[in-house]
mmCIF file of C-alpha atoms in Angstrom:
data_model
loop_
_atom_site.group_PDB
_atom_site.id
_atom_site.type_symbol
_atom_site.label_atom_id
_atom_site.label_comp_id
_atom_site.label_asym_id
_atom_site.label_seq_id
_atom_site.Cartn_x
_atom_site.Cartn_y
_atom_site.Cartn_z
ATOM 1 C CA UNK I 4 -23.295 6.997 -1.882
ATOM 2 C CA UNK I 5 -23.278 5.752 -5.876
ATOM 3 C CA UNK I 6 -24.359 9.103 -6.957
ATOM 4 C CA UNK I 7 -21.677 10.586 -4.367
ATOM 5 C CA UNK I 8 -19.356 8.417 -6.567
ATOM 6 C CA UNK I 9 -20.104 9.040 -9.662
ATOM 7 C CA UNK I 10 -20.456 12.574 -9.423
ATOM 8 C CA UNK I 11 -16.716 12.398 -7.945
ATOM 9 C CA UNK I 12 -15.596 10.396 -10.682
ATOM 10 C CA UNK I 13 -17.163 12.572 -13.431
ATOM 11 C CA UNK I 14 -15.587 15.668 -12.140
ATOM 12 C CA UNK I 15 -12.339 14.893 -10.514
ATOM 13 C CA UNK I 16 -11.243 14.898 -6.940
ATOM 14 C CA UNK I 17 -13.454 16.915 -4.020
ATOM 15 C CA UNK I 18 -11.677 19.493 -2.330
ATOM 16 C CA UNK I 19 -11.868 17.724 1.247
ATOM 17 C CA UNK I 20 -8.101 19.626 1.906
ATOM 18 C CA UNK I 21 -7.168 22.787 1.035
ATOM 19 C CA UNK I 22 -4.693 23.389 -1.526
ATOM 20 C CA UNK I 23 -1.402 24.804 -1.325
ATOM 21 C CA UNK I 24 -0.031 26.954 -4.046
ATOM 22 C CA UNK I 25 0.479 25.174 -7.116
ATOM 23 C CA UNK I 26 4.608 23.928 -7.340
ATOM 24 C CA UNK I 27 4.479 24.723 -11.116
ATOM 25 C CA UNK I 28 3.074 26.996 -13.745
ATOM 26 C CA UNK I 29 -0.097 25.724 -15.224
ATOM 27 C CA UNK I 30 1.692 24.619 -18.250
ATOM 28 C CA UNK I 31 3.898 21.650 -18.268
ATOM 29 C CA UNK I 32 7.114 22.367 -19.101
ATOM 30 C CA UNK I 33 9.121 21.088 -21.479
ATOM 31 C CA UNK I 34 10.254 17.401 -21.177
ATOM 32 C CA UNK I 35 13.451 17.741 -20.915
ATOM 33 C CA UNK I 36 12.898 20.031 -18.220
ATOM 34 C CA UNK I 37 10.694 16.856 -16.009
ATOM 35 C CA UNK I 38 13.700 15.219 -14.826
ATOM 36 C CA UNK I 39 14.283 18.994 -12.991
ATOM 37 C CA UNK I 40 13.132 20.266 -9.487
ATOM 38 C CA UNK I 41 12.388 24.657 -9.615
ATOM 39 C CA UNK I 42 13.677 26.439 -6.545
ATOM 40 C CA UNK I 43 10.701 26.221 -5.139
ATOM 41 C CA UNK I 44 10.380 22.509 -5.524
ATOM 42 C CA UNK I 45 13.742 21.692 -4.257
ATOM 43 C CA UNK I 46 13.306 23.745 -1.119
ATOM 44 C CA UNK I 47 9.887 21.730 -0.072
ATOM 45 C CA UNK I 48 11.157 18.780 -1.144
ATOM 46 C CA UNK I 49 14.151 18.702 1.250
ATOM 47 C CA UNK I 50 11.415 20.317 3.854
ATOM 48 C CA UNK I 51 9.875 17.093 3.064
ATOM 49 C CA UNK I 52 13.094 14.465 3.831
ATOM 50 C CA UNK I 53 14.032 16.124 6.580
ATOM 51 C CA UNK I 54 10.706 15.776 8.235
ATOM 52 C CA UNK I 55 10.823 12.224 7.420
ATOM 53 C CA UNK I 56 13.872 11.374 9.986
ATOM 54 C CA UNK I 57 11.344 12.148 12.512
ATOM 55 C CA UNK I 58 8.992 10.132 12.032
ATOM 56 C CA UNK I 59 8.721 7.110 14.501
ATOM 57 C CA UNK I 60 5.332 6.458 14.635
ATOM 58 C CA UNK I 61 1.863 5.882 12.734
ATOM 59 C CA UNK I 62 0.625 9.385 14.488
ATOM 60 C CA UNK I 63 3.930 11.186 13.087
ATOM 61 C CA UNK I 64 3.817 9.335 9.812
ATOM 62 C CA UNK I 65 0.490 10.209 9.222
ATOM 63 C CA UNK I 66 1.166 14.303 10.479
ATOM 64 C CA UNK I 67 4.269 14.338 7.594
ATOM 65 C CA UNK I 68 1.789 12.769 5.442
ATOM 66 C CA UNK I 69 -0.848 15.026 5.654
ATOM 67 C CA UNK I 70 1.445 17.522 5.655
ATOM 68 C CA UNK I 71 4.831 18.072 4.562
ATOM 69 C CA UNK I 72 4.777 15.470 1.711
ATOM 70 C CA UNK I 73 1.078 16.986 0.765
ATOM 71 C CA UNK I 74 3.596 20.301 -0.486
ATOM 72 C CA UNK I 75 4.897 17.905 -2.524
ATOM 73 C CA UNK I 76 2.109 15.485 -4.016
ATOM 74 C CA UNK I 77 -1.478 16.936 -3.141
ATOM 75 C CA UNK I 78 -3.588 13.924 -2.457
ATOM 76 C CA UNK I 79 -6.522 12.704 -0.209
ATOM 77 C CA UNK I 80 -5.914 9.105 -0.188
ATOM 78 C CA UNK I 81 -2.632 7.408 0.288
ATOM 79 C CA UNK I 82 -2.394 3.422 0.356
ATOM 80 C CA UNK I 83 0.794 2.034 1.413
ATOM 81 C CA UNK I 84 1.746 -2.249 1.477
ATOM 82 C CA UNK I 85 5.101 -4.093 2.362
ATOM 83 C CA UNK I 86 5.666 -7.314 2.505
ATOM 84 C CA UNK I 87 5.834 -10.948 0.353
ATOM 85 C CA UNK I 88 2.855 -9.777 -2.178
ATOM 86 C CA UNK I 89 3.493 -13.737 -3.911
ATOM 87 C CA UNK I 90 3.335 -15.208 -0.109
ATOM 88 C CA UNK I 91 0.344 -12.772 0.392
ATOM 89 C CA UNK I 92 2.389 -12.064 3.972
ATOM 90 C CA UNK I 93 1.594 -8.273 2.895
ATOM 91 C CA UNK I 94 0.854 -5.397 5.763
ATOM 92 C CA UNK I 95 -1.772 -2.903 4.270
ATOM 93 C CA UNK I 96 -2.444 0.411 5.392
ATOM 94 C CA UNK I 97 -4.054 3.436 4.597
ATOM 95 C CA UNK I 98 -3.644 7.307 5.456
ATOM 96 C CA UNK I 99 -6.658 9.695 3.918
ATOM 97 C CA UNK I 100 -7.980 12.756 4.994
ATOM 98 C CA UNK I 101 -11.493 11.416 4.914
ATOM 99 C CA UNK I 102 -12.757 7.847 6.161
ATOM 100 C CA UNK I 103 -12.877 5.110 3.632
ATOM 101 C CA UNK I 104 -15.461 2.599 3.841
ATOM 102 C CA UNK I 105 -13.869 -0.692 5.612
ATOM 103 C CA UNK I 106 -15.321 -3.063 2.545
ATOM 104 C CA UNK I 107 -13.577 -0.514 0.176
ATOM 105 C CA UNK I 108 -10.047 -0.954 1.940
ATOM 106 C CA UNK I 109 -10.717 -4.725 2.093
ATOM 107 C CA UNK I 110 -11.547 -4.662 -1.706
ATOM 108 C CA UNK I 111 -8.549 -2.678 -2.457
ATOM 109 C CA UNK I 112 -6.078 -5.255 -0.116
ATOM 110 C CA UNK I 113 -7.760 -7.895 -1.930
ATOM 111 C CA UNK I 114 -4.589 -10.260 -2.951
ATOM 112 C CA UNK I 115 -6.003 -11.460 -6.236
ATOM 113 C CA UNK I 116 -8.482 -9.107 -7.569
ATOM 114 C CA UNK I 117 -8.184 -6.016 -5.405
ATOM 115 C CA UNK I 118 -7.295 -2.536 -6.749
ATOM 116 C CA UNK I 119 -3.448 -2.969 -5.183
ATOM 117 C CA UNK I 120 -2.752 -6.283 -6.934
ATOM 118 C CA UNK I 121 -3.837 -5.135 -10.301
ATOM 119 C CA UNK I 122 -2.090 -1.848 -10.194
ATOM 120 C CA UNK I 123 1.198 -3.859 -8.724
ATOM 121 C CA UNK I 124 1.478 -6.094 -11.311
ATOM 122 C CA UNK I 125 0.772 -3.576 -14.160
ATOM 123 C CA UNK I 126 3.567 -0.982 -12.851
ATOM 124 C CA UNK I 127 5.801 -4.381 -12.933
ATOM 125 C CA UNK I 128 4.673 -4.896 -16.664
ATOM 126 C CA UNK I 129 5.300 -1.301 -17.664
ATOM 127 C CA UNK I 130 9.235 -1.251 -16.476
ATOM 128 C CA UNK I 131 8.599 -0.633 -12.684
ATOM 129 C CA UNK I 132 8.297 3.473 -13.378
ATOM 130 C CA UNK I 133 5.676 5.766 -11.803
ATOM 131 C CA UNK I 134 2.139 5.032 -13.385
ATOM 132 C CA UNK I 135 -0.139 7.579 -13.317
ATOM 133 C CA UNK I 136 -3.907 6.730 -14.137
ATOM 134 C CA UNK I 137 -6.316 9.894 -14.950
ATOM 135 C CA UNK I 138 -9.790 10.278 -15.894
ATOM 136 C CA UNK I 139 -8.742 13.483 -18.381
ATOM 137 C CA UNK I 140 -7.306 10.428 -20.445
ATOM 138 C CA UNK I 141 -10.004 8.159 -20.978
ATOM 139 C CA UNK I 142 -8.915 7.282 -24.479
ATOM 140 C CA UNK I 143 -5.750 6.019 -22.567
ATOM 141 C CA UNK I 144 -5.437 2.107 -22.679
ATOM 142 C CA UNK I 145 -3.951 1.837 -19.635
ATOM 143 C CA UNK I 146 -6.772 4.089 -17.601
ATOM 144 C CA UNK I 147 -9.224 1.524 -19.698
ATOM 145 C CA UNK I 148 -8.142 -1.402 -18.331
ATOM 146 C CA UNK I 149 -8.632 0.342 -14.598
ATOM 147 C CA UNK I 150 -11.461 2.346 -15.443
ATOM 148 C CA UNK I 151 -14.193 0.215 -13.091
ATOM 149 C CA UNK I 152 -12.183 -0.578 -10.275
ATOM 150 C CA UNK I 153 -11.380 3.496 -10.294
ATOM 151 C CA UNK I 154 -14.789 3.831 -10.357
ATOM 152 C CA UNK I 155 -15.846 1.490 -7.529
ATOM 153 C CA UNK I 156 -13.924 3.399 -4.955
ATOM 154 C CA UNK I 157 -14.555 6.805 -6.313
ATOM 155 C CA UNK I 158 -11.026 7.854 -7.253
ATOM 156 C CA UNK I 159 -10.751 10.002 -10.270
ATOM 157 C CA UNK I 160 -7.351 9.401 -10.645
ATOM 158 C CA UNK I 161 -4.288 7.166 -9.222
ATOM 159 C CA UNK I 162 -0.659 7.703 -9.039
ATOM 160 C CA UNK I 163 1.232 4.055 -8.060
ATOM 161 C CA UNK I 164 4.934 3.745 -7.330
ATOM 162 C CA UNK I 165 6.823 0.865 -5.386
ATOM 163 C CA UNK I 166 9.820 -0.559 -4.284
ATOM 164 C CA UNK I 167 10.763 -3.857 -6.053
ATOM 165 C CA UNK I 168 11.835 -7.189 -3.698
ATOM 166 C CA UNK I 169 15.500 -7.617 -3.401
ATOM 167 C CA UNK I 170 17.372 -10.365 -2.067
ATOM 168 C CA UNK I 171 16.337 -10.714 1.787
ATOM 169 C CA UNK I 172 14.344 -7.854 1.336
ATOM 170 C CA UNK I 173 10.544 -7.942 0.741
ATOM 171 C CA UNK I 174 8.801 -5.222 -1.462
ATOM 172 C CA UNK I 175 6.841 -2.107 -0.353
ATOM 173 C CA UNK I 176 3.819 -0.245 -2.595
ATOM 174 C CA UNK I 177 2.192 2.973 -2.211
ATOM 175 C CA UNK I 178 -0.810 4.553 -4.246
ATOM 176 C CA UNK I 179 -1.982 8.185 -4.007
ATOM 177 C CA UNK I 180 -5.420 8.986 -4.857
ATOM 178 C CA UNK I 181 -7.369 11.901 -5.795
ATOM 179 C CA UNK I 182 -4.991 14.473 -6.679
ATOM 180 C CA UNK I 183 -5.671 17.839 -8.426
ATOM 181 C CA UNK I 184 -6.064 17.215 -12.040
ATOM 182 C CA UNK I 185 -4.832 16.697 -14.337
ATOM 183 C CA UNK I 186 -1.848 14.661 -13.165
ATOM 184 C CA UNK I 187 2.019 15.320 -15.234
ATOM 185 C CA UNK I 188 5.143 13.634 -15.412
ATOM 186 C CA UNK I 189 6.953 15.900 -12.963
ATOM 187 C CA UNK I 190 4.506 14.783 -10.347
ATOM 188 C CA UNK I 191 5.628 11.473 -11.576
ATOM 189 C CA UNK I 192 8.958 12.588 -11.370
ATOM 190 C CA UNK I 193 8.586 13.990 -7.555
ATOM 191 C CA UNK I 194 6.584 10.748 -6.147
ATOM 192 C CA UNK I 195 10.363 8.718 -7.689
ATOM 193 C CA UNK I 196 12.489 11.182 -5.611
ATOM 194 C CA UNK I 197 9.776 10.887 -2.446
ATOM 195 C CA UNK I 198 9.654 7.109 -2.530
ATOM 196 C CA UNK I 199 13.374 6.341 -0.964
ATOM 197 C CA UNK I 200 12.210 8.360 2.134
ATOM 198 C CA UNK I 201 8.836 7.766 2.604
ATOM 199 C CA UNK I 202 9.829 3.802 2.279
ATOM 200 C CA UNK I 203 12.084 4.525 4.931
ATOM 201 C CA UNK I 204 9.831 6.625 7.174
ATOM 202 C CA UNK I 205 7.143 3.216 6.795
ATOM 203 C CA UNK I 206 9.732 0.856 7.733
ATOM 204 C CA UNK I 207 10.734 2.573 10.940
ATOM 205 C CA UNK I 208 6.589 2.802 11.803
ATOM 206 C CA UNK I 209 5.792 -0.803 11.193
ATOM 207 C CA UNK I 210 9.478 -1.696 12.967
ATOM 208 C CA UNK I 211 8.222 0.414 15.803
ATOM 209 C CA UNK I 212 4.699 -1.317 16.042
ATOM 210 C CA UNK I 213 6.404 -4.859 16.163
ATOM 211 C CA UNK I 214 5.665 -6.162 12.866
ATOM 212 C CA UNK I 215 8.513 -9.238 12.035
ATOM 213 C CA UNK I 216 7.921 -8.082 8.082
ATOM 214 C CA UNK I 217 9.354 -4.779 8.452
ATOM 215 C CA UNK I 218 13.223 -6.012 7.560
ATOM 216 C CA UNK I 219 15.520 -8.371 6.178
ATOM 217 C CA UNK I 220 13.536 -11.217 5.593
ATOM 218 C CA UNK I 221 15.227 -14.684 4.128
ATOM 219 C CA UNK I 222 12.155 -16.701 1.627
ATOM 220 C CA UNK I 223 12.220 -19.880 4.276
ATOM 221 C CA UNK I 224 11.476 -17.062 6.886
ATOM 222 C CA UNK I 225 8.045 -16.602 5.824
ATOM 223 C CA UNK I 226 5.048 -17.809 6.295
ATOM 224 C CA UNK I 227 3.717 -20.178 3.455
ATOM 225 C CA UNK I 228 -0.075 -20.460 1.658
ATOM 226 C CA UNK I 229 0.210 -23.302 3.070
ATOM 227 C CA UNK I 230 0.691 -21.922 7.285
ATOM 228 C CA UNK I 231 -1.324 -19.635 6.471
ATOM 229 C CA UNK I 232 -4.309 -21.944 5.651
ATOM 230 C CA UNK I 233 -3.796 -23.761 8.821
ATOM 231 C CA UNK I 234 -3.397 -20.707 11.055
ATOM 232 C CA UNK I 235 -6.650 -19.954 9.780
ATOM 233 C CA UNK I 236 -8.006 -23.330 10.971
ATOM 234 C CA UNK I 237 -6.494 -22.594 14.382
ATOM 235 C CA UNK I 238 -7.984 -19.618 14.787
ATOM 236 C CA UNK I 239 -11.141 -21.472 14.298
ATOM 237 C CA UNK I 240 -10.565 -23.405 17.207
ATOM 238 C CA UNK I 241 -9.908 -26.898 14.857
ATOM 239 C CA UNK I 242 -7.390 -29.377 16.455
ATOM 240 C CA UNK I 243 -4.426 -30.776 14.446
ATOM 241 C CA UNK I 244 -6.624 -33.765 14.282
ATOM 242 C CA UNK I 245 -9.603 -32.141 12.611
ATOM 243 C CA UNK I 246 -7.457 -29.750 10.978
ATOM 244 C CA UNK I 247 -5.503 -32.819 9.034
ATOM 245 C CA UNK I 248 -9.249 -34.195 7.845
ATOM 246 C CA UNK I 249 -10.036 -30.826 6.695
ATOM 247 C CA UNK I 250 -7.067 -30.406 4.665
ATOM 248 C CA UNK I 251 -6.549 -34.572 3.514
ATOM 249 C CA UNK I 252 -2.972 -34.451 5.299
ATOM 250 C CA UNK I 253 -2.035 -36.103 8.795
ATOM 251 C CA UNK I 254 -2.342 -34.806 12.384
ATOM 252 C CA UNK I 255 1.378 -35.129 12.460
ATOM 253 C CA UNK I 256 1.529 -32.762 9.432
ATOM 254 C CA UNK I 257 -0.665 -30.498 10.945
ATOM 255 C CA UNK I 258 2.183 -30.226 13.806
ATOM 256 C CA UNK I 259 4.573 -29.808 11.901
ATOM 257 C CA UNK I 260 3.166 -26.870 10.458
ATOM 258 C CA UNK I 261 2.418 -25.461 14.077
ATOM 259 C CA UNK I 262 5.599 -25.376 14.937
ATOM 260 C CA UNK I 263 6.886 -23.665 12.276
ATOM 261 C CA UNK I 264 4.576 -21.335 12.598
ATOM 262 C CA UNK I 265 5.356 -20.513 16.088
ATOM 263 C CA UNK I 266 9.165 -20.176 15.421
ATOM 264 C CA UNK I 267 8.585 -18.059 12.324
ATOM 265 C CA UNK I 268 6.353 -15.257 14.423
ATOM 266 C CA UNK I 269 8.497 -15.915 17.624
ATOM 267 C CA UNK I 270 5.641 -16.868 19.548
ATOM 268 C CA UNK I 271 4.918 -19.928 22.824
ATOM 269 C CA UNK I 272 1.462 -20.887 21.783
ATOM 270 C CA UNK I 273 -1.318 -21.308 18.879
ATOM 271 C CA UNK I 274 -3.384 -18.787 20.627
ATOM 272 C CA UNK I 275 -0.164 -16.460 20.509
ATOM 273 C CA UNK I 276 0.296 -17.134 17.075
ATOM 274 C CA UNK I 277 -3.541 -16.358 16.306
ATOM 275 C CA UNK I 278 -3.305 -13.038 18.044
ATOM 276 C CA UNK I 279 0.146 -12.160 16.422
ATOM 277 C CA UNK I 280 -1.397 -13.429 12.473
ATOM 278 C CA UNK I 281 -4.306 -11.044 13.132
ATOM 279 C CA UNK I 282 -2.307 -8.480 13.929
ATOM 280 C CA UNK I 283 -0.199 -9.051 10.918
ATOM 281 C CA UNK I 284 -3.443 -8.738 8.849
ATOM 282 C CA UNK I 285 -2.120 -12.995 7.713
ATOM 283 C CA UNK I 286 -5.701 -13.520 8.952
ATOM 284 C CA UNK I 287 -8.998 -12.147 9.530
ATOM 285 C CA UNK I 288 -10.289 -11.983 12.592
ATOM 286 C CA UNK I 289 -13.796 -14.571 10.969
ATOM 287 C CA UNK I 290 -13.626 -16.539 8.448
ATOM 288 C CA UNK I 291 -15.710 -14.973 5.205
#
């Protein structure tokens, strides 16, 4: 598997999907002709929204995926995230056309160190525009400072756009990975027109698989560090007795904390809540 990597890394993405005709001549245009769609481009790319009012569920949102949007930005990997990333109430998925390794996708999701956090907070530094990270520009400071972690999960390259957090709205992220190289500002340019729609198309997924972080979301509406750590401790089967010595606050505390919980994921019961913070991904299902 680490020579699998590096040999992946060394010479770009593997062709696990075939290719459709290249969108542009081999060489890039002019820049002022980025901020352009060709013909060609424009026709796919409204192939591409209209295919996205279909999609209701993870099975169709992973079909446009893999293949309308792929007209538009050829990839193998794409990791999407929505939610409170500085509550860490964040849903995390991924779509690939080959199976990622579950500690890879964990290491990614990490909400500190992982791959998404980094990337998030650097595409926040650099003015919240498409970054694009490549291993044809290695003298690049910005590949530099992700060099490893593109390394660790065998991606040659990485193209990261997101939606910021509004008022009463949380914030959404999506990654594509291992793209034909080497990547240009017009694909830049097409993954800014995509995001409105394929935002959009995620929302209606996770608002169709019951998730409560899919909308409008007000900050005393979510779940706290703090509920979080407990709900952890009830999944453990603690009581709010034990769960108060644990933590150095009191039982009645721990209650407190319950039931705000329970009204915050509109559930009866702890074990409801338990079931409902796994599903979430709040919690893991053991505690590492």
């Amino acid at each position: 598997m680490d020579e699998f990597r590096r040999s992946v890394f060394r010479r770009g993405a593997p062709n696990f999907l075939p290719s459709p005709p290249p969108l542009t001549p081999p060489t890039e245009p002019p820049m002022e002709d980025v901020a352009t769609l060709t013909d060609r481009e424009l026709e796919r790319f409204m192939h591409v929204v209209h295919g996205s009012f279909e999609v209701r569920r993870r099975n169709q949102f992973f079909l446009w995926v893999q293949g309308q949007v792929q007209s538009l930005v050829q990839h193998e990997v794409m990791i999407c995230a929505h939610g409170d990333f500085s509550r860490r109430n964040v849903v995390v998925d991924h779509f690939s056309s080959y199976p990622l390794p579950g500690q890879d996708v964990e290491s990614i999701a990490d909400p500190d160190v992982g791959l998404m956090a980094q990337t998030v907070r650097a595409w926040q530094e650099r003015g919240e525009r498409p970054m694009l990270l490549c291993t044809t520009d290695r003298d690049n400071t910005l590949f530099r400072r992700f060099e490893s972690a593109l390394f660790k999960h065998a991606f040659p390259n990485l193209l990261v756009h997101a939606m910021p957090a509004l008022p009463g709205w949380p914030s959404a992220y999506f990654a594509f990975a291992n793209m034909p190289q080497p990547l240009s500002a017009r694909l830049g340019y097409r993954v800014e027109l995509l995001l409105p729609y394929l935002h959009a198309a995620y929302l209606r997924m996770l608002g169709n698989e019951g998730h409560e972080s899919f909308g409008p979301a007000e900050a005393d509406r979510l779940i706290t560090v703090r509920e979080i750590e407990i709900l952890q401790w009830v999944r453990d089967g603690k009581s709010n007795q034990e769960i108060g010595e644990i933590l150095g606050i009191s039982p009645l505390t721990v209650k407190n904390h319950v039931q705000k919980i329970l009204k915050k994921l509109k559930v009866q019961n702890r074990a409801q809540a338990v079931a409902k913070g796994l599903a979430l991904q709040l919690i893991k299902t053991f505690t590492v």
